[in-house]
Amino acid sequence: MTTPPPPGSSPSPLPGNPYAQPTGGQNPYADQVPPQGNPYQPAQQQQQPYAAAPPAPQQPYPATPPPPQPYGQQFQAPPQAPQQPYGQQQSAPQQPYGQPPADQSPYGQQPQPAFAPEPGTLTCRFCGGYPAVDTTVRGHRGMIVIMQWRSMRGPFCRTCGTAAVRDMSAKTLWQGWWGYGSSIITPITLIRNLFAHNKIKALPAPAPGQPGPQMDPGKPLLQRPAAIMFLVPVAVLVVIIAAVVAGSSDATYASVGDCVVNKGTDANPDVHVATCGPGTYLVDQKLSGTTSDTNCPQSDPASYTQQEGSDEFVLCLKPYGGS
């Protein structure tokens, strides 16, 4: 049985432990081993191996606190977009074949405002502009023995309608006169285009934002080379007037007091009204409804009888200036 040590004494080391320290705080090797220090420090700074570490050097100036955020808000880093795997960056989708985006017009033009006419509004069949009028522009082509009619139907805005009238009328002026029937139909066609043009030019300018390109009106009709063909009806009118004047000089229109001249022969006379003068005959009397000159005065040495159907008359003539 083991007897406990008396009070106040140090317990003996465990038997069999060569590394146990001796009791009573004694070190049998204290006289032989010098105290260890830091070989890299100066001698005056070497301390005991178990001395407390020197305190950390203090900053010469206290750290400046960060400036406060306005209105008490705390700074937050902006959220970052998620990165693509394998280090790829996300790119904006591209338009196929280099086409511009839907909200951008090609060639750097600004997009036009939306075209939204009121329901039931007539729009131009060529450019889509409004207001428009429903009318037809016509043309004609004469080819000696055959004819060709042309037409261009509306609705037209003012710009496209003016272009249609000028184009169709100019072609008609060049091609419409070549034929007997066409020489009559061409003026009628031009007059009908004039009525259509009066309706078209009464419209206001087309509203902006039309979806299609407008027709080019070009030069006015009278400033085009085709305007010279307006002389054709003028020439025809001159011929008609000349024929009327020539017919009015016939003996049928002679009356008492007029002078006539015989441009034919005695066997085949051609009597016409002429200005009184030498070589002319003065109409002394005109006997209607008969072909007999027996009722002419004895002083009239000459007479002229004309019979054309129911038109029968006799001119009693005497030389101009005679008794």
Coordinates of N, CA and C in Angstrom, one line a residue, residues 182-272:
S182 N -59.0 58.5 -135.6 CA -58.1 59.0 -134.5 C -58.0 60.5 -134.5
S183 N -58.1 61.2 -135.6 CA -58.0 62.6 -135.6 C -59.2 63.2 -134.9
I184 N -60.3 62.5 -134.8 CA -61.5 63.0 -134.1 C -61.5 62.5 -132.6
I185 N -61.0 61.3 -132.4 CA -61.0 60.7 -131.0 C -59.9 61.4 -130.2
T186 N -58.8 61.8 -130.8 CA -57.7 62.4 -130.0 C -58.1 63.7 -129.3
P187 N -58.8 64.6 -130.0 CA -59.2 65.8 -129.2 C -60.2 65.5 -128.1
I188 N -61.1 64.5 -128.3 CA -62.0 64.1 -127.3 C -61.3 63.5 -126.1
T189 N -60.2 62.7 -126.3 CA -59.4 62.2 -125.2 C -58.7 63.2 -124.4
L190 N -58.2 64.2 -125.1 CA -57.5 65.3 -124.4 C -58.5 66.1 -123.6
I191 N -59.7 66.3 -124.1 CA -60.7 67.1 -123.3 C -61.1 66.3 -122.1
R192 N -61.2 65.0 -122.2 CA -61.6 64.2 -121.0 C -60.5 64.2 -120.0
N193 N -59.2 64.2 -120.4 CA -58.1 64.3 -119.5 C -58.1 65.7 -118.8
L194 N -58.6 66.7 -119.5 CA -58.7 68.0 -118.9 C -59.6 68.0 -117.7
F195 N -60.8 67.4 -117.9 CA -61.8 67.3 -116.8 C -61.2 66.5 -115.6
A196 N -60.5 65.4 -115.9 CA -59.8 64.6 -114.8 C -58.8 65.4 -114.1
H197 N -58.0 66.3 -114.9 CA -57.0 67.1 -114.2 C -57.6 68.1 -113.3
N198 N -58.8 68.7 -113.7 CA -59.4 69.6 -112.8 C -59.8 69.0 -111.5
K199 N -60.2 67.8 -111.5 CA -60.5 67.1 -110.2 C -59.2 66.9 -109.4
I200 N -58.2 66.5 -110.1 CA -56.9 66.2 -109.4 C -56.3 67.4 -108.8
K201 N -56.2 68.5 -109.5 CA -55.5 69.7 -109.0 C -56.3 70.4 -107.9
A202 N -57.6 70.0 -107.7 CA -58.3 70.6 -106.6 C -58.0 69.9 -105.3
L203 N -57.2 68.9 -105.3 CA -56.8 68.2 -104.0 C -55.7 69.0 -103.4
P204 N -55.6 68.9 -102.0 CA -54.4 69.5 -101.3 C -53.2 68.6 -101.5
A205 N -52.1 69.0 -101.0 CA -50.9 68.3 -101.1 C -51.0 67.0 -100.3
P206 N -50.4 65.9 -100.8 CA -50.6 64.6 -100.0 C -50.0 64.7 -98.6
A207 N -50.6 64.0 -97.7 CA -50.1 64.0 -96.3 C -48.8 63.3 -96.2
P208 N -47.9 63.8 -95.3 CA -46.6 63.2 -95.2 C -46.7 61.8 -94.6
G209 N -45.7 61.0 -94.9 CA -45.7 59.6 -94.3 C -46.3 58.6 -95.2
Q210 N -46.5 58.9 -96.5 CA -47.0 57.9 -97.4 C -46.0 56.7 -97.5
P211 N -46.5 55.5 -97.7 CA -45.6 54.3 -97.6 C -44.8 54.1 -98.9
G212 N -45.3 54.6 -100.1 CA -44.6 54.3 -101.3 C -44.1 55.6 -102.0
P213 N -43.2 55.4 -103.0 CA -42.7 56.6 -103.7 C -43.7 57.2 -104.6
Q214 N -43.7 58.5 -104.8 CA -44.6 59.2 -105.6 C -44.1 59.2 -107.1
M215 N -45.1 59.3 -108.0 CA -44.7 59.5 -109.4 C -44.1 60.9 -109.7
D216 N -43.2 61.0 -110.6 CA -42.6 62.2 -110.9 C -43.5 63.0 -111.9
P217 N -44.0 64.2 -111.6 CA -44.9 64.9 -112.5 C -44.1 65.4 -113.7
G218 N -42.8 65.7 -113.6 CA -42.1 66.2 -114.7 C -42.5 67.6 -115.1
K219 N -42.1 68.0 -116.3 CA -42.5 69.4 -116.8 C -44.0 69.5 -117.1
P220 N -44.5 70.7 -117.1 CA -45.9 70.8 -117.6 C -46.0 70.5 -119.0
L221 N -47.2 70.1 -119.4 CA -47.5 69.6 -120.8 C -47.1 70.6 -121.9
L222 N -47.4 71.9 -121.6 CA -47.0 72.9 -122.6 C -45.5 73.2 -122.7
Q223 N -44.7 72.7 -121.8 CA -43.3 72.9 -121.9 C -42.6 71.7 -122.4
R224 N -43.3 70.7 -122.9 CA -42.7 69.5 -123.5 C -42.8 69.6 -125.0
P225 N -41.9 68.8 -125.7 CA -41.9 68.9 -127.1 C -43.2 68.4 -127.8
A226 N -44.0 67.6 -127.1 CA -45.2 67.1 -127.6 C -46.2 68.2 -127.8
A227 N -46.0 69.4 -127.1 CA -47.0 70.5 -127.2 C -47.1 71.0 -128.6
I228 N -46.1 70.8 -129.4 CA -46.1 71.3 -130.8 C -47.3 70.6 -131.6
M229 N -47.7 69.4 -131.1 CA -48.8 68.7 -131.8 C -50.1 69.3 -131.6
F230 N -50.2 70.3 -130.6 CA -51.4 71.1 -130.5 C -51.7 71.9 -131.8
L231 N -50.7 72.1 -132.6 CA -50.9 72.8 -133.9 C -51.7 72.0 -134.9
V232 N -51.8 70.7 -134.7 CA -52.6 69.9 -135.6 C -54.1 70.3 -135.7
P233 N -54.7 70.3 -134.5 CA -56.1 70.8 -134.6 C -56.3 72.2 -135.1
V234 N -55.3 73.0 -134.7 CA -55.3 74.4 -135.2 C -55.3 74.4 -136.8
A235 N -54.4 73.6 -137.3 CA -54.3 73.5 -138.8 C -55.5 73.0 -139.4
V236 N -56.1 72.0 -138.7 CA -57.4 71.5 -139.3 C -58.5 72.5 -139.2
L237 N -58.5 73.3 -138.2 CA -59.5 74.4 -138.1 C -59.3 75.4 -139.1
V238 N -58.1 75.7 -139.4 CA -57.8 76.7 -140.5 C -58.3 76.2 -141.9
V239 N -58.1 74.9 -142.1 CA -58.5 74.3 -143.4 C -60.1 74.4 -143.5
I240 N -60.7 74.1 -142.4 CA -62.2 74.1 -142.4 C -62.7 75.5 -142.6
I241 N -62.1 76.5 -142.0 CA -62.5 77.9 -142.2 C -62.3 78.3 -143.6
A242 N -61.1 77.9 -144.2 CA -60.8 78.2 -145.5 C -61.9 77.6 -146.5
A243 N -62.3 76.4 -146.2 CA -63.3 75.7 -147.0 C -64.6 76.4 -146.9
V244 N -65.0 76.9 -145.7 CA -66.2 77.6 -145.6 C -66.2 78.9 -146.3
V245 N -65.0 79.6 -146.2 CA -64.9 80.9 -146.9 C -65.0 80.6 -148.4
A246 N -64.3 79.6 -148.9 CA -64.4 79.3 -150.3 C -65.8 78.9 -150.8
G247 N -66.5 78.2 -149.9 CA -67.9 77.9 -150.3 C -68.8 79.1 -150.3
S248 N -68.5 80.0 -149.4 CA -69.3 81.2 -149.3 C -69.1 82.2 -150.5
S249 N -68.0 82.0 -151.3 CA -67.8 82.8 -152.5 C -68.5 82.2 -153.7
D250 N -69.2 81.1 -153.5 CA -69.9 80.5 -154.6 C -71.1 81.4 -155.0
A251 N -71.6 81.2 -156.2 CA -72.7 82.1 -156.7 C -73.9 81.9 -155.9
T252 N -74.0 80.8 -155.2 CA -75.2 80.6 -154.4 C -75.4 81.7 -153.3
Y253 N -74.3 82.2 -152.8 CA -74.4 83.3 -151.8 C -74.5 84.7 -152.4
A254 N -74.5 84.8 -153.7 CA -74.6 86.1 -154.3 C -76.0 86.7 -154.2
S255 N -76.0 88.0 -154.0 CA -77.3 88.7 -153.8 C -77.3 89.9 -154.7
V256 N -78.4 90.6 -154.9 CA -78.5 91.8 -155.7 C -77.5 92.9 -155.2
G257 N -76.8 93.4 -156.1 CA -75.8 94.5 -155.7 C -74.4 93.9 -155.5
D258 N -74.2 92.6 -155.5 CA -72.9 92.0 -155.4 C -72.3 91.9 -156.8
C259 N -71.0 91.7 -156.8 CA -70.3 91.5 -158.0 C -69.8 90.1 -158.1
V260 N -69.8 89.5 -159.2 CA -69.3 88.1 -159.4 C -68.3 88.1 -160.6
V261 N -67.5 87.1 -160.6 CA -66.5 86.9 -161.6 C -66.6 85.4 -162.1
N262 N -66.4 85.2 -163.4 CA -66.5 83.9 -164.0 C -65.0 83.4 -164.1
K263 N -64.7 82.4 -163.3 CA -63.3 81.8 -163.3 C -63.2 80.7 -164.3
G264 N -64.4 80.3 -165.0 CA -64.4 79.2 -165.9 C -64.5 79.7 -167.3
T265 N -65.3 79.0 -168.1 CA -65.6 79.4 -169.5 C -67.1 79.6 -169.7
D266 N -67.4 80.1 -170.9 CA -68.9 80.3 -171.1 C -69.6 79.0 -171.2
A267 N -68.9 77.9 -171.7 CA -69.6 76.6 -171.7 C -69.6 75.9 -170.4
N268 N -68.6 76.2 -169.5 CA -68.5 75.6 -168.2 C -68.2 76.7 -167.2
P269 N -69.2 77.5 -166.9 CA -68.9 78.7 -166.0 C -68.6 78.2 -164.6
D270 N -67.7 79.1 -163.9 CA -67.4 78.9 -162.5 C -67.5 80.3 -161.9
V271 N -68.8 80.6 -161.4 CA -69.0 82.0 -160.9 C -68.9 82.0 -159.4
H272 N -68.1 83.1 -159.0 CA -67.9 83.3 -157.5 C -68.1 84.8 -157.2

